[in-house]
PDB file of C-alpha atoms in Angstrom:
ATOM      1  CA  UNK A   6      89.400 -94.804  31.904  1.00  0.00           C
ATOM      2  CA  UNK A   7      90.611 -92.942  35.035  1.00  0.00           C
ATOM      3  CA  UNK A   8      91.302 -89.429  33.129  1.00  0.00           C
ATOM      4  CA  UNK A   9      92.148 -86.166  34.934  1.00  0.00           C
ATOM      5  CA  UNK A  10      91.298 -82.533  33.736  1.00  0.00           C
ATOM      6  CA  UNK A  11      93.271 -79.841  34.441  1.00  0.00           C
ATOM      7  CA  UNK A  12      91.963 -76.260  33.702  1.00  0.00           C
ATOM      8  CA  UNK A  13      93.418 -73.564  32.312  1.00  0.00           C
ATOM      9  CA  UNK A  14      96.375 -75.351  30.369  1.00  0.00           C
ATOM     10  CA  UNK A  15      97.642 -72.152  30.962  1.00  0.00           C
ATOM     11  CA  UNK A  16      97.394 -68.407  32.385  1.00  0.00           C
ATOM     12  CA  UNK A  17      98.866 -65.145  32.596  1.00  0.00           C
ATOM     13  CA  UNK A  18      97.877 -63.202  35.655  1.00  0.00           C
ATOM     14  CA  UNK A  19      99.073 -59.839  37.148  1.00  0.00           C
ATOM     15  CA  UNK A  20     101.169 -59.506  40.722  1.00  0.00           C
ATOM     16  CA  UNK A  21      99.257 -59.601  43.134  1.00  0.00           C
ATOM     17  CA  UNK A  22      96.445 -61.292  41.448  1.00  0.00           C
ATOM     18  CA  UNK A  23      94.842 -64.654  42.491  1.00  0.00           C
ATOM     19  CA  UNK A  24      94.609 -67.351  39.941  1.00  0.00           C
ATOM     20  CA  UNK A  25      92.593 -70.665  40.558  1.00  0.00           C
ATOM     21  CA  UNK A  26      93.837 -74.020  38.926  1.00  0.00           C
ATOM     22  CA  UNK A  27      90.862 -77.020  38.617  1.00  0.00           C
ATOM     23  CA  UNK A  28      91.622 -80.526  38.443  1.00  0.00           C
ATOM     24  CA  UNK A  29      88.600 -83.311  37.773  1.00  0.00           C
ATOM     25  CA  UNK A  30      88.312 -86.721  37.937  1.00  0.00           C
ATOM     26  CA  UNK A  31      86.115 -87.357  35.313  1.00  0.00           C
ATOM     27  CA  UNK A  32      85.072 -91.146  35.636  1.00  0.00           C
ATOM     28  CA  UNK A  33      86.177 -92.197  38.919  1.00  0.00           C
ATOM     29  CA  UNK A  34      85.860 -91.121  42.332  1.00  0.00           C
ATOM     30  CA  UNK A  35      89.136 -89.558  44.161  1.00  0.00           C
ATOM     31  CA  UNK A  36      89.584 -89.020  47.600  1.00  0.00           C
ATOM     32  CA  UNK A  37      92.780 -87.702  47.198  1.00  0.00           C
ATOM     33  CA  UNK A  38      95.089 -85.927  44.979  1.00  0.00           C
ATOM     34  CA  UNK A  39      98.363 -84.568  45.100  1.00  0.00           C
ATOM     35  CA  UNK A  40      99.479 -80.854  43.554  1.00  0.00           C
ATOM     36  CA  UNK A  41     102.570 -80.275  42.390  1.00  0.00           C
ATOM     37  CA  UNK A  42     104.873 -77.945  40.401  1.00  0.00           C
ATOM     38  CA  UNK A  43     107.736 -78.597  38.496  1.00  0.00           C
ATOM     39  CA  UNK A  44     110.305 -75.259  37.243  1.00  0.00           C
ATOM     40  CA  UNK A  45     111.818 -75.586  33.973  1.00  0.00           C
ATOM     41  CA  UNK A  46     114.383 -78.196  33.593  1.00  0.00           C
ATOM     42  CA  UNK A  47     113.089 -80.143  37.030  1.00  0.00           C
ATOM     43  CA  UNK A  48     111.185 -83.049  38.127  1.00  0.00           C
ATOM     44  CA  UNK A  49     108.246 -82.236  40.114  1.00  0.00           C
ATOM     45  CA  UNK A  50     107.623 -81.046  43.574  1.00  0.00           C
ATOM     46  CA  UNK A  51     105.217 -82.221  45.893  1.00  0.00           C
ATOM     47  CA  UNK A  52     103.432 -79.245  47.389  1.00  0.00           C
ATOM     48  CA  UNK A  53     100.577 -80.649  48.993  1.00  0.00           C
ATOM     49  CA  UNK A  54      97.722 -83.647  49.635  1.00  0.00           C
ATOM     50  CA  UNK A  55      94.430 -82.624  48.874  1.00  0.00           C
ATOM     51  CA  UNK A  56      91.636 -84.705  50.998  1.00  0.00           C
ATOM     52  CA  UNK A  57      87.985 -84.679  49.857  1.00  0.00           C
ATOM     53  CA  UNK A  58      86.275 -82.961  53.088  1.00  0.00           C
ATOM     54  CA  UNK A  59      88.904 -82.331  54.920  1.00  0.00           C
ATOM     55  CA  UNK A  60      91.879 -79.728  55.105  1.00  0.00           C
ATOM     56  CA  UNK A  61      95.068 -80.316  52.501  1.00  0.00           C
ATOM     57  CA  UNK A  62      98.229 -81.505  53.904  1.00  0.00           C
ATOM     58  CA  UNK A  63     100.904 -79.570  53.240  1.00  0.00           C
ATOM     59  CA  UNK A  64     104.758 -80.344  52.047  1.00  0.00           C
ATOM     60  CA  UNK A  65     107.718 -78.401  54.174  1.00  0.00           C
ATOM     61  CA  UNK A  66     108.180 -75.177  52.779  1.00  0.00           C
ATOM     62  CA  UNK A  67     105.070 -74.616  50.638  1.00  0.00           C
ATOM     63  CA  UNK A  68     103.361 -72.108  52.329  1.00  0.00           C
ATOM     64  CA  UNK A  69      99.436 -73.009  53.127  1.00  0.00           C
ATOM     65  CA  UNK A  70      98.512 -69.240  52.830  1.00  0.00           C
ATOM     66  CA  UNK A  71      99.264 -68.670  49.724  1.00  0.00           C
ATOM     67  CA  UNK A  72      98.782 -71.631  48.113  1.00  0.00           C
ATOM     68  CA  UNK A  73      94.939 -72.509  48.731  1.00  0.00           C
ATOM     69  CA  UNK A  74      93.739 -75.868  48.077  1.00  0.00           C
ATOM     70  CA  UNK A  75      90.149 -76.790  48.438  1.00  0.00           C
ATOM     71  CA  UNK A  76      88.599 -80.479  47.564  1.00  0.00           C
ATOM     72  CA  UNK A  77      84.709 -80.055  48.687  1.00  0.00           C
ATOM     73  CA  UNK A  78      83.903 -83.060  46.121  1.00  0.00           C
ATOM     74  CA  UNK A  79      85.153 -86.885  44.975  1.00  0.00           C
ATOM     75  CA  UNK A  80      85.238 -85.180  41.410  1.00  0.00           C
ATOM     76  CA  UNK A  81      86.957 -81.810  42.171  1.00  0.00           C
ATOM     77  CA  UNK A  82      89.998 -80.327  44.088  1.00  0.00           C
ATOM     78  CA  UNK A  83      91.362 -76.452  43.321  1.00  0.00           C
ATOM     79  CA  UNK A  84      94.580 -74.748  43.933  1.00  0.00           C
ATOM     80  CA  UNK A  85      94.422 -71.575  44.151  1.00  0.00           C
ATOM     81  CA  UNK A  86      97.689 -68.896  43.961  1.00  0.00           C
ATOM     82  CA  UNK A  87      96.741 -66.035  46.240  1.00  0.00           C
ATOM     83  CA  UNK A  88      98.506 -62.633  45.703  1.00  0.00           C
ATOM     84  CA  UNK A  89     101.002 -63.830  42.974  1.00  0.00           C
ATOM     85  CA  UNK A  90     104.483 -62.528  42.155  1.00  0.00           C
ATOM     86  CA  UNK A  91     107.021 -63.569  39.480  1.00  0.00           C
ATOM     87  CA  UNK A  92     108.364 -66.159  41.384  1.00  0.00           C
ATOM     88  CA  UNK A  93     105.510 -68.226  41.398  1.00  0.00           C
ATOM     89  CA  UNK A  94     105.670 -68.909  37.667  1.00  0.00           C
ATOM     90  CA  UNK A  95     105.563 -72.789  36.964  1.00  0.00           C
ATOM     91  CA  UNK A  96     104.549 -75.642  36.045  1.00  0.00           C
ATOM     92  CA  UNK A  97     101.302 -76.842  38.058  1.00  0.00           C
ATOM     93  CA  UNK A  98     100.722 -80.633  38.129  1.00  0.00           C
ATOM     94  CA  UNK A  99      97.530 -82.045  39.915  1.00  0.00           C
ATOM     95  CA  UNK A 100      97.236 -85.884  39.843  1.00  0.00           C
ATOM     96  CA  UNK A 101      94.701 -88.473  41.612  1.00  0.00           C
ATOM     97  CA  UNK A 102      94.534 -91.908  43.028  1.00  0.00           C
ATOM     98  CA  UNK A 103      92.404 -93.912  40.996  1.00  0.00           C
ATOM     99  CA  UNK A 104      92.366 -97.047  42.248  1.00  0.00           C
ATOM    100  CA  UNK A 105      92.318 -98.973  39.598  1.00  0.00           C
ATOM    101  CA  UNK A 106      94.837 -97.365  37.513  1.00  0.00           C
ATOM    102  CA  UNK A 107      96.959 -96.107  40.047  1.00  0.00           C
ATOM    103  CA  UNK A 108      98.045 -92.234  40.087  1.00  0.00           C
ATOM    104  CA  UNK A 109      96.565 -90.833  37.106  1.00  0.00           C
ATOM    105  CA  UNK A 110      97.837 -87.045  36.447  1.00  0.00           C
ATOM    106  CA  UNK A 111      96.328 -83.422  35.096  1.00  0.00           C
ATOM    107  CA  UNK A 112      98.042 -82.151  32.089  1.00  0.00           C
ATOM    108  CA  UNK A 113      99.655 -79.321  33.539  1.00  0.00           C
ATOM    109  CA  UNK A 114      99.043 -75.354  33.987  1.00  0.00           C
ATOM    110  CA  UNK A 115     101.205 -73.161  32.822  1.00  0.00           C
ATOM    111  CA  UNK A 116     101.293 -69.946  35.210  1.00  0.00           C
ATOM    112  CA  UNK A 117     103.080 -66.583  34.215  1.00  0.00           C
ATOM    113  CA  UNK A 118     102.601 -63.663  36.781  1.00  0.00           C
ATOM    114  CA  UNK A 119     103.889 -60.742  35.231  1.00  0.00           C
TER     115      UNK A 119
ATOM    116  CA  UNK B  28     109.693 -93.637  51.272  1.00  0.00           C
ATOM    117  CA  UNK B  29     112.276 -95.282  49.086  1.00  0.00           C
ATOM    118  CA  UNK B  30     114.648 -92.805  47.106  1.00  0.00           C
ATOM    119  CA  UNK B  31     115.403 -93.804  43.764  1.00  0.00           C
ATOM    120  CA  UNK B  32     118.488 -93.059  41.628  1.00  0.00           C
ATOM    121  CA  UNK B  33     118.784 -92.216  37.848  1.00  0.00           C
ATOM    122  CA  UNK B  34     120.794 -91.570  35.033  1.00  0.00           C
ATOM    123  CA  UNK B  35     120.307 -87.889  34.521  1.00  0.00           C
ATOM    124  CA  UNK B  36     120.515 -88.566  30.770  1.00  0.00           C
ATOM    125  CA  UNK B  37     120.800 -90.866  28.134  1.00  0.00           C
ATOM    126  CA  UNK B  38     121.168 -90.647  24.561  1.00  0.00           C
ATOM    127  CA  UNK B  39     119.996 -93.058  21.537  1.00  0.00           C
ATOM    128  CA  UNK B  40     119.175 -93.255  17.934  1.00  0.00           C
ATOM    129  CA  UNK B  41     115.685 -94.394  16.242  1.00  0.00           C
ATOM    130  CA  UNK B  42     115.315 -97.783  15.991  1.00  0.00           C
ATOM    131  CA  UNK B  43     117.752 -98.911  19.034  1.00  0.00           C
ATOM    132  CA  UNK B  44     116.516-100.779  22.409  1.00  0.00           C
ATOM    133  CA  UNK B  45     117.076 -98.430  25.777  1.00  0.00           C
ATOM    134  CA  UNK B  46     117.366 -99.899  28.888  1.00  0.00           C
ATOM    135  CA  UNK B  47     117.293 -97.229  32.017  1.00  0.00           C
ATOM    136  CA  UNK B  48     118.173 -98.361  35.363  1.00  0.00           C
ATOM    137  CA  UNK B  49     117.203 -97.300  38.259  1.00  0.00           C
ATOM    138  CA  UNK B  50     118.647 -97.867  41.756  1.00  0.00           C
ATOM    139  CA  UNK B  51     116.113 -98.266  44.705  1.00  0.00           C
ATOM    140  CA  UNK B  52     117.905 -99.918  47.520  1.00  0.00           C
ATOM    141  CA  UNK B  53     115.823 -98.676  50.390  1.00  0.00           C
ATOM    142  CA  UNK B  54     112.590-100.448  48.904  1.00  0.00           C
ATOM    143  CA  UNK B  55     109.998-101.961  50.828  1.00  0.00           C
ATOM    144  CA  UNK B  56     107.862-105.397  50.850  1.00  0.00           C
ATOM    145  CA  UNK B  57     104.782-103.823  49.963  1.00  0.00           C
ATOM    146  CA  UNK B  58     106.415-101.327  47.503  1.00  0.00           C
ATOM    147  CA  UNK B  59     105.692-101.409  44.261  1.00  0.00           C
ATOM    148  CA  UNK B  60     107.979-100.021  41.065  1.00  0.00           C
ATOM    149  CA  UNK B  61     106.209 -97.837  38.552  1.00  0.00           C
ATOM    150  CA  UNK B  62     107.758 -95.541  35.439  1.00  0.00           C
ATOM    151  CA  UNK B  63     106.229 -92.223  33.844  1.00  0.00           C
ATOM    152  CA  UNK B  64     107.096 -90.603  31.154  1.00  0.00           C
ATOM    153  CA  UNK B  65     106.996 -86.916  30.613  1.00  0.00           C
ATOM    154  CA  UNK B  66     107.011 -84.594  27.679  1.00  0.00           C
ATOM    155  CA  UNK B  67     107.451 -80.936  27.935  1.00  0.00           C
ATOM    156  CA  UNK B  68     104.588 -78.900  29.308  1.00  0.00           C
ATOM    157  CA  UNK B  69     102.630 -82.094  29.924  1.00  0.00           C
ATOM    158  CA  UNK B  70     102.198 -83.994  32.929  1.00  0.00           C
ATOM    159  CA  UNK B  71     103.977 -87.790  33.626  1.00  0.00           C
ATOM    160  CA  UNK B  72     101.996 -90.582  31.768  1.00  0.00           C
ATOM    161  CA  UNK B  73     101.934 -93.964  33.375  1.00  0.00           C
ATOM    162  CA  UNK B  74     103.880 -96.285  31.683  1.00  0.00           C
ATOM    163  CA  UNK B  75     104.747 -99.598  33.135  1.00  0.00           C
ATOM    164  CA  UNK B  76     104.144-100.861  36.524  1.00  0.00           C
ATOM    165  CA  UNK B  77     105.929-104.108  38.477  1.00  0.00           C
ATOM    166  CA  UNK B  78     106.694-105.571  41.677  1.00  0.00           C
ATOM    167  CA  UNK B  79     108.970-108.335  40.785  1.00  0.00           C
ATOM    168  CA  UNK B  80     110.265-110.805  37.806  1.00  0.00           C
ATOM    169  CA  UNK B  81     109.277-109.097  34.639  1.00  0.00           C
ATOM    170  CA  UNK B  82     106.513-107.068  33.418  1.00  0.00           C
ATOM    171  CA  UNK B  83     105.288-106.106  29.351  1.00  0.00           C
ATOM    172  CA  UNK B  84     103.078-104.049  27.908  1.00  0.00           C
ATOM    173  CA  UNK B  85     102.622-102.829  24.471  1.00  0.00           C
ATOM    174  CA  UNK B  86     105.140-100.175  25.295  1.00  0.00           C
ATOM    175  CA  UNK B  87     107.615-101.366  27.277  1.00  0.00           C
ATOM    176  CA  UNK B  88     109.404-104.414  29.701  1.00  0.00           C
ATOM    177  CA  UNK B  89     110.246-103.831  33.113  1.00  0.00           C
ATOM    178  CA  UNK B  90     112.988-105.967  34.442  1.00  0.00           C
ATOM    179  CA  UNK B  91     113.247-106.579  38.371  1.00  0.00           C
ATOM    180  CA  UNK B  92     115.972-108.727  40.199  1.00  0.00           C
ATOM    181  CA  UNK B  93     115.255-110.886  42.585  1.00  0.00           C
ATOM    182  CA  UNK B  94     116.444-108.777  45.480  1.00  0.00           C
ATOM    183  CA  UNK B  95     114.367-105.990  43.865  1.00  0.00           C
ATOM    184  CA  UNK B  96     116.431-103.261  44.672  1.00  0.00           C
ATOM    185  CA  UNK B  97     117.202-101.746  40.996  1.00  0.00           C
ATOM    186  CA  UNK B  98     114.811-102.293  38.015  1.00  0.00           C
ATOM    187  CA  UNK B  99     115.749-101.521  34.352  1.00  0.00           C
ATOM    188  CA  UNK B 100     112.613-100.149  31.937  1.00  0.00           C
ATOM    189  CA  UNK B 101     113.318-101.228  28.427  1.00  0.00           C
ATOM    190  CA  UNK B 102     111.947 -99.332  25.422  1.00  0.00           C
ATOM    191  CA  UNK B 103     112.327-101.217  22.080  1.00  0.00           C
ATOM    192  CA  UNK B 104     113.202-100.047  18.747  1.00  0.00           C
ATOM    193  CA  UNK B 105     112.885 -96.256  19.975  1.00  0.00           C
ATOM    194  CA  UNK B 106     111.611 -93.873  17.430  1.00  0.00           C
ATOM    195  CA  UNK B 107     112.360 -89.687  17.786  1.00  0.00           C
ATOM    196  CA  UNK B 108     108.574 -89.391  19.834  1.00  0.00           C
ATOM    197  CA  UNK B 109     110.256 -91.214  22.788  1.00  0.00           C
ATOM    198  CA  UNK B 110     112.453 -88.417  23.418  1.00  0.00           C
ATOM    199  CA  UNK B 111     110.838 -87.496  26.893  1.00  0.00           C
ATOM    200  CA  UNK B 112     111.877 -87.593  30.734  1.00  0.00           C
ATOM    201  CA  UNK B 113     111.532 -91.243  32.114  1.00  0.00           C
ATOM    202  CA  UNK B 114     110.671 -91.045  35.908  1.00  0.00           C
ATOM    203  CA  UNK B 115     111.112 -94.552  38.358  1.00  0.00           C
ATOM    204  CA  UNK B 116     109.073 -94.386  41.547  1.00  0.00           C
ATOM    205  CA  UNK B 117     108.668 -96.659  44.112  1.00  0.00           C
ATOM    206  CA  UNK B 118     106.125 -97.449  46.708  1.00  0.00           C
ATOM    207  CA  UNK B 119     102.427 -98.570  47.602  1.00  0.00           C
ATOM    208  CA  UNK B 120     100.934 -97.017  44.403  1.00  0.00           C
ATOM    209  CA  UNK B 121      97.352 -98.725  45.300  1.00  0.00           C
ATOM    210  CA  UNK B 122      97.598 -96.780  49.081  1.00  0.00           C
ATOM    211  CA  UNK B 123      96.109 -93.591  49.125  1.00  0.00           C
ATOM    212  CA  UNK B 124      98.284 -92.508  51.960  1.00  0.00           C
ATOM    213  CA  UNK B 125     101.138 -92.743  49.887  1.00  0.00           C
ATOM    214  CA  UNK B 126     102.549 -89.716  48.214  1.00  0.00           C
ATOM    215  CA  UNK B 127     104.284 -90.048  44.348  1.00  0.00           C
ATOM    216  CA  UNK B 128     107.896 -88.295  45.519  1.00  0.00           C
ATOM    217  CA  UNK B 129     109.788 -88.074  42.348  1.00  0.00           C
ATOM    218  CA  UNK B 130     113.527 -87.561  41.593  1.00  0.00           C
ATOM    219  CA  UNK B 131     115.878 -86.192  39.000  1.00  0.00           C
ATOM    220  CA  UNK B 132     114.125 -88.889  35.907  1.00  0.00           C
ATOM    221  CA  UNK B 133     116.200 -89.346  33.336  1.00  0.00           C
ATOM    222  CA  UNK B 134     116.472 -87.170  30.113  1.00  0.00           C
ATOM    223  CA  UNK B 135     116.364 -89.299  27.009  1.00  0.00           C
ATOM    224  CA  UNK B 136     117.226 -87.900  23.724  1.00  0.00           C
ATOM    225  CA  UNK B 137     116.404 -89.897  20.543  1.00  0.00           C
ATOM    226  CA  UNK B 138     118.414 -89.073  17.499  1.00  0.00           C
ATOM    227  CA  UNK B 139     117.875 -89.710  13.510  1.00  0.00           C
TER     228      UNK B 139
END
């Protein structure tokens, strides 16, 4: 139980594109879940806390505007890349608070902005 | 939150025990130790979970001293499919205000 689904496993997007990363909880409920990113050769990065209904909370640094985060369900929370450039090629790592289980992550989208 | 320290890498061969230590000083009553592992281009599986004493699973021990301030994860008889990042983190896993920070992990290589 307590499995996560993270969609694409991986993308290719122009500059200045928008790309839009999904992560599910597909048997449980969660009221929160965390995004993160991780660059080759790193451990991951906290960018943000995603609350069902209400507005994400953001890490220092990771910039709110660009990086859009929307959880309007108990099942679903998006991150969206707004007007990507080279730089924001990574690793993309959603994970959830189960409850039961404890955190519980996505397996990962690979982003490449060419 | 507590910071944890790692071995940035560790080597072994198949069939060996690995113990990894991890250092978390800072640690809190209601804190709580967990380790992931990640492959590459996947994200950290749970693997063992403790708060004090010791802790198995089918995969692995976790070791705590009584002052709880390190914690060793012990892998036996390693085969080359354990060669993954091994991540300690510390705190109120079961709180949803609390955030999974993690640090550096540590790099283990499995050998023939």
């Amino acid at each position: 139980g307590a499995v996560v689904s993270q969609h694409p496993s991986w993308v290719i997007c122009k500059s200045g594109t928008s790309v839009k990363i999904e992560c599910r909880s597909l048997d449980f409920q969660a009221t929160t879940m965390f995004w993160y990113r991780q660059f080759p050769k790193q451990s991951l990065m906290l960018m943000a806390t995603s609350n069902e209904g209400s507005k994400a909370t953001y890490e220092q640094g990771v910039e709110k505007d660009k990086f859009l985060i929307n959880h309007a369900s108990l099942t679903l929370s998006t991150l969206t890349v707004t007007s990507a450039h080279p730089e924001d090629s990574s690793f993309y790592i959603c994970s959830a608070l189960t409850g039961t289980y404890g955190y519980t992550f996505g397996s990962g989208t690979r982003l490449t902005v060419v | 939150l507590a910071k944890t320290t790692q071995p940035i890498s560790m080597d072994s061969y198949e069939g060996q025990e690995v113990n990894i230590t991890c250092s978390h000083n800072n640690i809190a009553t209601n804190d709580y130790i967990t380790w992931y592992q990640q492959f590459p281009s996947q994200g950290p599986r749970f693997i063992i979970q403790g708060y004090k004493t010791k802790v198995t699973n089918e995969v692995a021990s976790l070791f705590i001293p009584a002052d709880r301030k390190s914690s060793t994860l012990s892998l036996p008889r390693v085969s080359l499919s354990d060669t993954a990042v091994y991540y300690c983190l510390v705190g109120a896993s079961k709180d949803s205000s609390y955030k999974l920070i993690f640090g550096s992990g540590t790099r283990l290589l499995v050998r023939p």
